[in-house]
Amino acid sequence: MRERGPSARAVCAVVAAALFWSSSYAVTKQLLDEVGPLSIGAIRFTLAALLLGLLIRLNRHRPARPDARQRRQLYLSGFLGITVYFVLENVGVDLSTASDASLIVATYPMMTMLLELILLRTRMPLLRVTGVLLATAGAFLVVRNGAEVGGSSRWAGDILLLLGGLAWAGYNVLTKRVSAGQNAVSVTYYQTLAGAAGFLLASLLEAGDWRMPGATASTLLVYLALACDKSANDH
């Protein structure tokens, strides 16, 4: 019997998620003119957590609540994949460029695969190995160009973005372990809740610079919370 491939709807959903996700770097770069990098994360993920909590409450078939051990693991993965990762991303984008960020993010699947290979003993086919090598070469060229053209600030930003990739890889591996058999929306909610809490605490470091964002900045913050975070979770 011939195996069915992915449906057109599934392919379109993945492409749309990738487009929304990649746009977050340019949007964040623009927001940094008005809002601090830690405050961006606090607002973005607090809005996302509120939305996810509302979706769960409105769901007629509300998913079972994870037990205490599972919640602790979800909180840990959320702190790692949201607070740690996006602190590194937002500060990295602030120091570097949106184009560098978009290119460096291509190495994140490579980092996840390598961590899976080390921790989960996952096999890597030749095609995936080739992709890893190409992504590594691309990241090296981006960071080297940043050091030569943009100076120490851009180079430091690129390094922070690469460290963000390591945090993202750890988040993916931990999520794979803890989310088995769990409702996807419920998993994302607890992770986002932990990430938002971490960002709210971190954003206190920018309290002296807080001011009400303008209409454009407010719209972009809502876009990050609704479009980028939701598409990343679907992806």
PDB file of C-alpha atoms in Angstrom:
ATOM      1  CA  MET A   1       0.000   0.000   0.000  1.00  0.00           C
ATOM      2  CA  ARG A   2       1.348   3.389  -0.980  1.00  0.00           C
ATOM      3  CA  GLU A   3       2.224   5.601   1.975  1.00  0.00           C
ATOM      4  CA  ARG A   4       0.428   8.930   1.985  1.00  0.00           C
ATOM      5  CA  GLY A   5       2.566  12.045   2.110  1.00  0.00           C
ATOM      6  CA  PRO A   6       1.789  15.206   4.036  1.00  0.00           C
ATOM      7  CA  SER A   7      -1.369  17.025   2.984  1.00  0.00           C
ATOM      8  CA  ALA A   8      -1.261  20.382   1.214  1.00  0.00           C
ATOM      9  CA  ARG A   9      -2.805  21.956   4.299  1.00  0.00           C
ATOM     10  CA  ALA A  10      -0.034  20.603   6.520  1.00  0.00           C
ATOM     11  CA  VAL A  11       2.668  21.830   4.156  1.00  0.00           C
ATOM     12  CA  CYS A  12       1.078  25.298   3.976  1.00  0.00           C
ATOM     13  CA  ALA A  13       0.851  25.416   7.764  1.00  0.00           C
ATOM     14  CA  VAL A  14       4.556  24.604   8.144  1.00  0.00           C
ATOM     15  CA  VAL A  15       5.540  27.196   5.519  1.00  0.00           C
ATOM     16  CA  ALA A  16       3.355  29.839   7.171  1.00  0.00           C
ATOM     17  CA  ALA A  17       4.826  29.032  10.595  1.00  0.00           C
ATOM     18  CA  ALA A  18       8.356  29.380   9.220  1.00  0.00           C
ATOM     19  CA  LEU A  19       7.513  32.744   7.630  1.00  0.00           C
ATOM     20  CA  PHE A  20       5.948  34.112  10.817  1.00  0.00           C
ATOM     21  CA  TRP A  21       8.821  32.811  12.932  1.00  0.00           C
ATOM     22  CA  SER A  22      11.509  34.294  10.686  1.00  0.00           C
ATOM     23  CA  SER A  23       9.746  37.670  10.683  1.00  0.00           C
ATOM     24  CA  SER A  24      10.143  37.917  14.465  1.00  0.00           C
ATOM     25  CA  TYR A  25      13.788  38.976  14.120  1.00  0.00           C
ATOM     26  CA  ALA A  26      13.011  42.004  11.963  1.00  0.00           C
ATOM     27  CA  VAL A  27      10.027  42.932  14.157  1.00  0.00           C
ATOM     28  CA  THR A  28      12.117  42.639  17.323  1.00  0.00           C
ATOM     29  CA  LYS A  29      14.868  44.774  15.783  1.00  0.00           C
ATOM     30  CA  GLN A  30      12.338  47.534  15.066  1.00  0.00           C
ATOM     31  CA  LEU A  31      10.806  47.291  18.550  1.00  0.00           C
ATOM     32  CA  LEU A  32      14.186  47.746  20.213  1.00  0.00           C
ATOM     33  CA  ASP A  33      14.060  51.435  19.272  1.00  0.00           C
ATOM     34  CA  GLU A  34      11.256  51.904  21.826  1.00  0.00           C
ATOM     35  CA  VAL A  35      11.238  48.905  24.165  1.00  0.00           C
ATOM     36  CA  GLY A  36      14.091  47.173  25.983  1.00  0.00           C
ATOM     37  CA  PRO A  37      14.932  43.577  24.994  1.00  0.00           C
ATOM     38  CA  LEU A  38      13.847  42.136  28.361  1.00  0.00           C
ATOM     39  CA  SER A  39      10.626  44.165  28.408  1.00  0.00           C
ATOM     40  CA  ILE A  40       9.780  42.934  24.905  1.00  0.00           C
ATOM     41  CA  GLY A  41       9.971  39.355  26.155  1.00  0.00           C
ATOM     42  CA  ALA A  42       7.931  40.115  29.279  1.00  0.00           C
ATOM     43  CA  ILE A  43       5.086  41.736  27.323  1.00  0.00           C
ATOM     44  CA  ARG A  44       5.184  39.249  24.457  1.00  0.00           C
ATOM     45  CA  PHE A  45       5.002  36.087  26.539  1.00  0.00           C
ATOM     46  CA  THR A  46       2.628  37.424  29.165  1.00  0.00           C
ATOM     47  CA  LEU A  47       0.166  38.144  26.351  1.00  0.00           C
ATOM     48  CA  ALA A  48       0.795  34.698  24.867  1.00  0.00           C
ATOM     49  CA  ALA A  49       0.282  32.978  28.257  1.00  0.00           C
ATOM     50  CA  LEU A  50      -3.003  34.831  28.784  1.00  0.00           C
ATOM     51  CA  LEU A  51      -4.215  33.784  25.337  1.00  0.00           C
ATOM     52  CA  LEU A  52      -3.286  30.137  25.863  1.00  0.00           C
ATOM     53  CA  GLY A  53      -4.915  30.094  29.301  1.00  0.00           C
ATOM     54  CA  LEU A  54      -8.093  31.489  27.749  1.00  0.00           C
ATOM     55  CA  LEU A  55      -8.054  28.839  25.011  1.00  0.00           C
ATOM     56  CA  ILE A  56      -7.784  26.077  27.604  1.00  0.00           C
ATOM     57  CA  ARG A  57     -10.637  27.488  29.690  1.00  0.00           C
ATOM     58  CA  LEU A  58     -12.894  27.849  26.641  1.00  0.00           C
ATOM     59  CA  ASN A  59     -12.159  24.305  25.480  1.00  0.00           C
ATOM     60  CA  ARG A  60     -15.161  22.074  26.167  1.00  0.00           C
ATOM     61  CA  HIS A  61     -12.853  19.079  26.365  1.00  0.00           C
ATOM     62  CA  ARG A  62     -10.354  20.632  28.737  1.00  0.00           C
ATOM     63  CA  PRO A  63      -7.139  18.544  28.810  1.00  0.00           C
ATOM     64  CA  ALA A  64      -6.113  16.812  32.014  1.00  0.00           C
ATOM     65  CA  ARG A  65      -3.682  18.810  34.127  1.00  0.00           C
ATOM     66  CA  PRO A  66      -0.126  17.377  34.135  1.00  0.00           C
ATOM     67  CA  ASP A  67       0.979  15.984  37.482  1.00  0.00           C
ATOM     68  CA  ALA A  68       3.398  17.874  39.754  1.00  0.00           C
ATOM     69  CA  ARG A  69       6.531  16.215  38.334  1.00  0.00           C
ATOM     70  CA  GLN A  70       5.486  16.874  34.760  1.00  0.00           C
ATOM     71  CA  ARG A  71       4.665  20.496  35.563  1.00  0.00           C
ATOM     72  CA  ARG A  72       8.126  21.008  37.086  1.00  0.00           C
ATOM     73  CA  GLN A  73       9.724  19.662  33.921  1.00  0.00           C
ATOM     74  CA  LEU A  74       7.474  21.807  31.752  1.00  0.00           C
ATOM     75  CA  TYR A  75       8.343  24.887  33.802  1.00  0.00           C
ATOM     76  CA  LEU A  76      12.049  24.104  33.456  1.00  0.00           C
ATOM     77  CA  SER A  77      11.813  23.591  29.707  1.00  0.00           C
ATOM     78  CA  GLY A  78       9.749  26.782  29.372  1.00  0.00           C
ATOM     79  CA  PHE A  79      12.294  28.800  31.340  1.00  0.00           C
ATOM     80  CA  LEU A  80      15.095  27.409  29.179  1.00  0.00           C
ATOM     81  CA  GLY A  81      13.336  27.669  25.815  1.00  0.00           C
ATOM     82  CA  ILE A  82      11.586  30.985  26.418  1.00  0.00           C
ATOM     83  CA  THR A  83      13.317  33.103  29.070  1.00  0.00           C
ATOM     84  CA  VAL A  84      16.931  32.026  28.471  1.00  0.00           C
ATOM     85  CA  TYR A  85      16.581  31.639  24.725  1.00  0.00           C
ATOM     86  CA  PHE A  86      14.731  34.883  24.060  1.00  0.00           C
ATOM     87  CA  VAL A  87      16.945  36.928  26.404  1.00  0.00           C
ATOM     88  CA  LEU A  88      19.891  35.777  24.318  1.00  0.00           C
ATOM     89  CA  GLU A  89      17.969  36.350  21.079  1.00  0.00           C
ATOM     90  CA  ASN A  90      16.669  39.825  21.927  1.00  0.00           C
ATOM     91  CA  VAL A  91      19.998  41.083  23.271  1.00  0.00           C
ATOM     92  CA  GLY A  92      21.796  39.383  20.372  1.00  0.00           C
ATOM     93  CA  VAL A  93      19.563  41.057  17.797  1.00  0.00           C
ATOM     94  CA  ASP A  94      20.049  44.380  19.601  1.00  0.00           C
ATOM     95  CA  LEU A  95      23.834  44.071  19.218  1.00  0.00           C
ATOM     96  CA  SER A  96      23.854  42.406  15.797  1.00  0.00           C
ATOM     97  CA  THR A  97      21.506  42.623  12.806  1.00  0.00           C
ATOM     98  CA  ALA A  98      18.176  41.046  11.920  1.00  0.00           C
ATOM     99  CA  SER A  99      19.736  39.506   8.810  1.00  0.00           C
ATOM    100  CA  ASP A 100      22.471  37.822  10.869  1.00  0.00           C
ATOM    101  CA  ALA A 101      19.830  36.492  13.250  1.00  0.00           C
ATOM    102  CA  SER A 102      17.768  35.051  10.402  1.00  0.00           C
ATOM    103  CA  LEU A 103      20.834  33.260   9.021  1.00  0.00           C
ATOM    104  CA  ILE A 104      22.148  31.995  12.354  1.00  0.00           C
ATOM    105  CA  VAL A 105      18.748  30.540  13.252  1.00  0.00           C
ATOM    106  CA  ALA A 106      19.314  28.065  10.409  1.00  0.00           C
ATOM    107  CA  THR A 107      21.865  26.357  12.670  1.00  0.00           C
ATOM    108  CA  TYR A 108      19.361  25.665  15.446  1.00  0.00           C
ATOM    109  CA  PRO A 109      18.069  22.386  13.953  1.00  0.00           C
ATOM    110  CA  MET A 110      21.700  21.302  13.716  1.00  0.00           C
ATOM    111  CA  MET A 111      22.241  21.978  17.414  1.00  0.00           C
ATOM    112  CA  THR A 112      19.055  20.105  18.303  1.00  0.00           C
ATOM    113  CA  MET A 113      20.102  17.100  16.213  1.00  0.00           C
ATOM    114  CA  LEU A 114      23.550  17.008  17.814  1.00  0.00           C
ATOM    115  CA  LEU A 115      22.058  17.176  21.314  1.00  0.00           C
ATOM    116  CA  GLU A 116      19.604  14.407  20.430  1.00  0.00           C
ATOM    117  CA  LEU A 117      22.504  12.341  19.134  1.00  0.00           C
ATOM    118  CA  ILE A 118      24.420  12.793  22.407  1.00  0.00           C
ATOM    119  CA  LEU A 119      21.554  12.489  24.904  1.00  0.00           C
ATOM    120  CA  LEU A 120      18.938  10.379  23.110  1.00  0.00           C
ATOM    121  CA  ARG A 121      21.229   8.345  20.842  1.00  0.00           C
ATOM    122  CA  THR A 122      19.175   9.387  17.817  1.00  0.00           C
ATOM    123  CA  ARG A 123      20.459   8.138  14.466  1.00  0.00           C
ATOM    124  CA  MET A 124      21.386  10.733  11.859  1.00  0.00           C
ATOM    125  CA  PRO A 125      20.884   9.785   8.178  1.00  0.00           C
ATOM    126  CA  LEU A 126      23.347  11.038   5.577  1.00  0.00           C
ATOM    127  CA  LEU A 127      20.951  13.758   4.399  1.00  0.00           C
ATOM    128  CA  ARG A 128      20.674  15.196   7.913  1.00  0.00           C
ATOM    129  CA  VAL A 129      24.446  15.040   8.380  1.00  0.00           C
ATOM    130  CA  THR A 130      24.856  16.987   5.131  1.00  0.00           C
ATOM    131  CA  GLY A 131      22.391  19.590   6.341  1.00  0.00           C
ATOM    132  CA  VAL A 132      24.282  19.897   9.633  1.00  0.00           C
ATOM    133  CA  LEU A 133      27.566  20.493   7.817  1.00  0.00           C
ATOM    134  CA  LEU A 134      26.035  23.128   5.530  1.00  0.00           C
ATOM    135  CA  ALA A 135      24.399  24.933   8.458  1.00  0.00           C
ATOM    136  CA  THR A 136      27.700  24.887  10.366  1.00  0.00           C
ATOM    137  CA  ALA A 137      29.551  26.361   7.409  1.00  0.00           C
ATOM    138  CA  GLY A 138      26.887  29.041   7.014  1.00  0.00           C
ATOM    139  CA  ALA A 139      27.029  30.010  10.688  1.00  0.00           C
ATOM    140  CA  PHE A 140      30.816  30.272  10.538  1.00  0.00           C
ATOM    141  CA  LEU A 141      30.651  32.610   7.548  1.00  0.00           C
ATOM    142  CA  VAL A 142      27.974  34.790   9.173  1.00  0.00           C
ATOM    143  CA  VAL A 143      29.869  35.178  12.458  1.00  0.00           C
ATOM    144  CA  ARG A 144      33.192  35.815  10.689  1.00  0.00           C
ATOM    145  CA  ASN A 145      31.580  38.460   8.495  1.00  0.00           C
ATOM    146  CA  GLY A 146      30.022  40.064  11.578  1.00  0.00           C
ATOM    147  CA  ALA A 147      33.414  40.320  13.245  1.00  0.00           C
ATOM    148  CA  GLU A 148      35.077  41.787  10.148  1.00  0.00           C
ATOM    149  CA  VAL A 149      32.335  44.203   9.053  1.00  0.00           C
ATOM    150  CA  GLY A 150      30.366  45.081  12.172  1.00  0.00           C
ATOM    151  CA  GLY A 151      33.077  45.118  14.807  1.00  0.00           C
ATOM    152  CA  SER A 152      32.984  43.726  18.339  1.00  0.00           C
ATOM    153  CA  SER A 153      29.334  44.634  18.992  1.00  0.00           C
ATOM    154  CA  ARG A 154      27.968  42.705  16.014  1.00  0.00           C
ATOM    155  CA  TRP A 155      30.311  39.797  16.713  1.00  0.00           C
ATOM    156  CA  ALA A 156      29.140  39.619  20.342  1.00  0.00           C
ATOM    157  CA  GLY A 157      25.532  39.684  19.139  1.00  0.00           C
ATOM    158  CA  ASP A 158      26.180  36.790  16.770  1.00  0.00           C
ATOM    159  CA  ILE A 159      27.778  34.762  19.578  1.00  0.00           C
ATOM    160  CA  LEU A 160      24.770  35.397  21.842  1.00  0.00           C
ATOM    161  CA  LEU A 161      22.486  34.209  19.041  1.00  0.00           C
ATOM    162  CA  LEU A 162      24.499  30.994  18.740  1.00  0.00           C
ATOM    163  CA  LEU A 163      24.263  30.460  22.509  1.00  0.00           C
ATOM    164  CA  GLY A 164      20.527  30.987  22.135  1.00  0.00           C
ATOM    165  CA  GLY A 165      20.551  28.089  19.705  1.00  0.00           C
ATOM    166  CA  LEU A 166      22.069  25.841  22.369  1.00  0.00           C
ATOM    167  CA  ALA A 167      19.325  26.876  24.798  1.00  0.00           C
ATOM    168  CA  TRP A 168      16.717  26.172  22.117  1.00  0.00           C
ATOM    169  CA  ALA A 169      18.209  22.734  21.454  1.00  0.00           C
ATOM    170  CA  GLY A 170      18.060  21.884  25.163  1.00  0.00           C
ATOM    171  CA  TYR A 171      14.453  23.037  25.279  1.00  0.00           C
ATOM    172  CA  ASN A 172      13.526  20.818  22.321  1.00  0.00           C
ATOM    173  CA  VAL A 173      15.164  17.722  23.787  1.00  0.00           C
ATOM    174  CA  LEU A 174      13.594  18.274  27.220  1.00  0.00           C
ATOM    175  CA  THR A 175      10.181  18.932  25.668  1.00  0.00           C
ATOM    176  CA  LYS A 176      10.386  15.731  23.666  1.00  0.00           C
ATOM    177  CA  ARG A 177      10.907  13.803  26.878  1.00  0.00           C
ATOM    178  CA  VAL A 178       8.169  15.408  28.955  1.00  0.00           C
ATOM    179  CA  SER A 179       5.425  16.041  26.379  1.00  0.00           C
ATOM    180  CA  ALA A 180       4.763  12.441  25.376  1.00  0.00           C
ATOM    181  CA  GLY A 181       1.052  11.739  25.801  1.00  0.00           C
ATOM    182  CA  GLN A 182       0.311  15.326  26.840  1.00  0.00           C
ATOM    183  CA  ASN A 183      -2.036  17.798  25.158  1.00  0.00           C
ATOM    184  CA  ALA A 184       0.011  20.175  22.959  1.00  0.00           C
ATOM    185  CA  VAL A 185      -1.850  23.334  24.025  1.00  0.00           C
ATOM    186  CA  SER A 186      -1.516  22.395  27.704  1.00  0.00           C
ATOM    187  CA  VAL A 187       2.219  21.754  27.316  1.00  0.00           C
ATOM    188  CA  THR A 188       2.709  25.096  25.569  1.00  0.00           C
ATOM    189  CA  TYR A 189       0.659  26.910  28.205  1.00  0.00           C
ATOM    190  CA  TYR A 190       2.765  25.729  31.161  1.00  0.00           C
ATOM    191  CA  GLN A 191       5.987  26.399  29.284  1.00  0.00           C
ATOM    192  CA  THR A 192       4.856  29.889  28.283  1.00  0.00           C
ATOM    193  CA  LEU A 193       3.714  30.607  31.836  1.00  0.00           C
ATOM    194  CA  ALA A 194       7.186  29.806  33.179  1.00  0.00           C
ATOM    195  CA  GLY A 195       8.867  31.757  30.402  1.00  0.00           C
ATOM    196  CA  ALA A 196       6.688  34.814  31.011  1.00  0.00           C
ATOM    197  CA  ALA A 197       7.377  34.703  34.760  1.00  0.00           C
ATOM    198  CA  GLY A 198      11.117  34.566  34.125  1.00  0.00           C
ATOM    199  CA  PHE A 199      10.922  37.500  31.736  1.00  0.00           C
ATOM    200  CA  LEU A 200       8.802  39.578  34.113  1.00  0.00           C
ATOM    201  CA  LEU A 201      11.503  39.225  36.772  1.00  0.00           C
ATOM    202  CA  ALA A 202      14.304  39.946  34.286  1.00  0.00           C
ATOM    203  CA  SER A 203      12.500  43.008  32.899  1.00  0.00           C
ATOM    204  CA  LEU A 204      12.804  44.709  36.317  1.00  0.00           C
ATOM    205  CA  LEU A 205      16.404  45.427  35.303  1.00  0.00           C
ATOM    206  CA  GLU A 206      14.968  47.827  32.712  1.00  0.00           C
ATOM    207  CA  ALA A 207      12.414  49.438  35.047  1.00  0.00           C
ATOM    208  CA  GLY A 208      14.198  52.784  34.896  1.00  0.00           C
ATOM    209  CA  ASP A 209      13.689  52.936  31.122  1.00  0.00           C
ATOM    210  CA  TRP A 210      10.032  51.874  31.048  1.00  0.00           C
ATOM    211  CA  ARG A 211       7.632  54.069  29.082  1.00  0.00           C
ATOM    212  CA  MET A 212       4.344  53.506  27.317  1.00  0.00           C
ATOM    213  CA  PRO A 213       5.040  52.143  23.805  1.00  0.00           C
ATOM    214  CA  GLY A 214       3.491  53.958  20.864  1.00  0.00           C
ATOM    215  CA  ALA A 215       0.752  52.609  18.622  1.00  0.00           C
ATOM    216  CA  THR A 216       3.156  50.973  16.151  1.00  0.00           C
ATOM    217  CA  ALA A 217       5.231  49.327  18.873  1.00  0.00           C
ATOM    218  CA  SER A 218       2.090  48.076  20.645  1.00  0.00           C
ATOM    219  CA  THR A 219       0.831  46.542  17.398  1.00  0.00           C
ATOM    220  CA  LEU A 220       4.164  44.807  16.812  1.00  0.00           C
ATOM    221  CA  LEU A 221       4.155  43.416  20.362  1.00  0.00           C
ATOM    222  CA  VAL A 222       0.690  41.950  19.802  1.00  0.00           C
ATOM    223  CA  TYR A 223       1.902  40.530  16.478  1.00  0.00           C
ATOM    224  CA  LEU A 224       4.809  38.785  18.213  1.00  0.00           C
ATOM    225  CA  ALA A 225       2.508  37.323  20.873  1.00  0.00           C
ATOM    226  CA  LEU A 226      -0.291  36.178  18.565  1.00  0.00           C
ATOM    227  CA  ALA A 227       1.398  35.350  15.257  1.00  0.00           C
ATOM    228  CA  CYS A 228       4.995  34.430  15.994  1.00  0.00           C
ATOM    229  CA  ASP A 229       4.524  32.551  19.262  1.00  0.00           C
ATOM    230  CA  LYS A 230       1.401  30.740  18.038  1.00  0.00           C
ATOM    231  CA  SER A 231       3.030  29.767  14.724  1.00  0.00           C
ATOM    232  CA  ALA A 232       6.152  28.538  16.490  1.00  0.00           C
ATOM    233  CA  ASN A 233       4.046  26.330  18.753  1.00  0.00           C
ATOM    234  CA  ASP A 234       2.094  24.947  15.807  1.00  0.00           C
ATOM    235  CA  HIS A 235       5.340  24.312  13.982  1.00  0.00           C
TER     236      HIS A 235
END
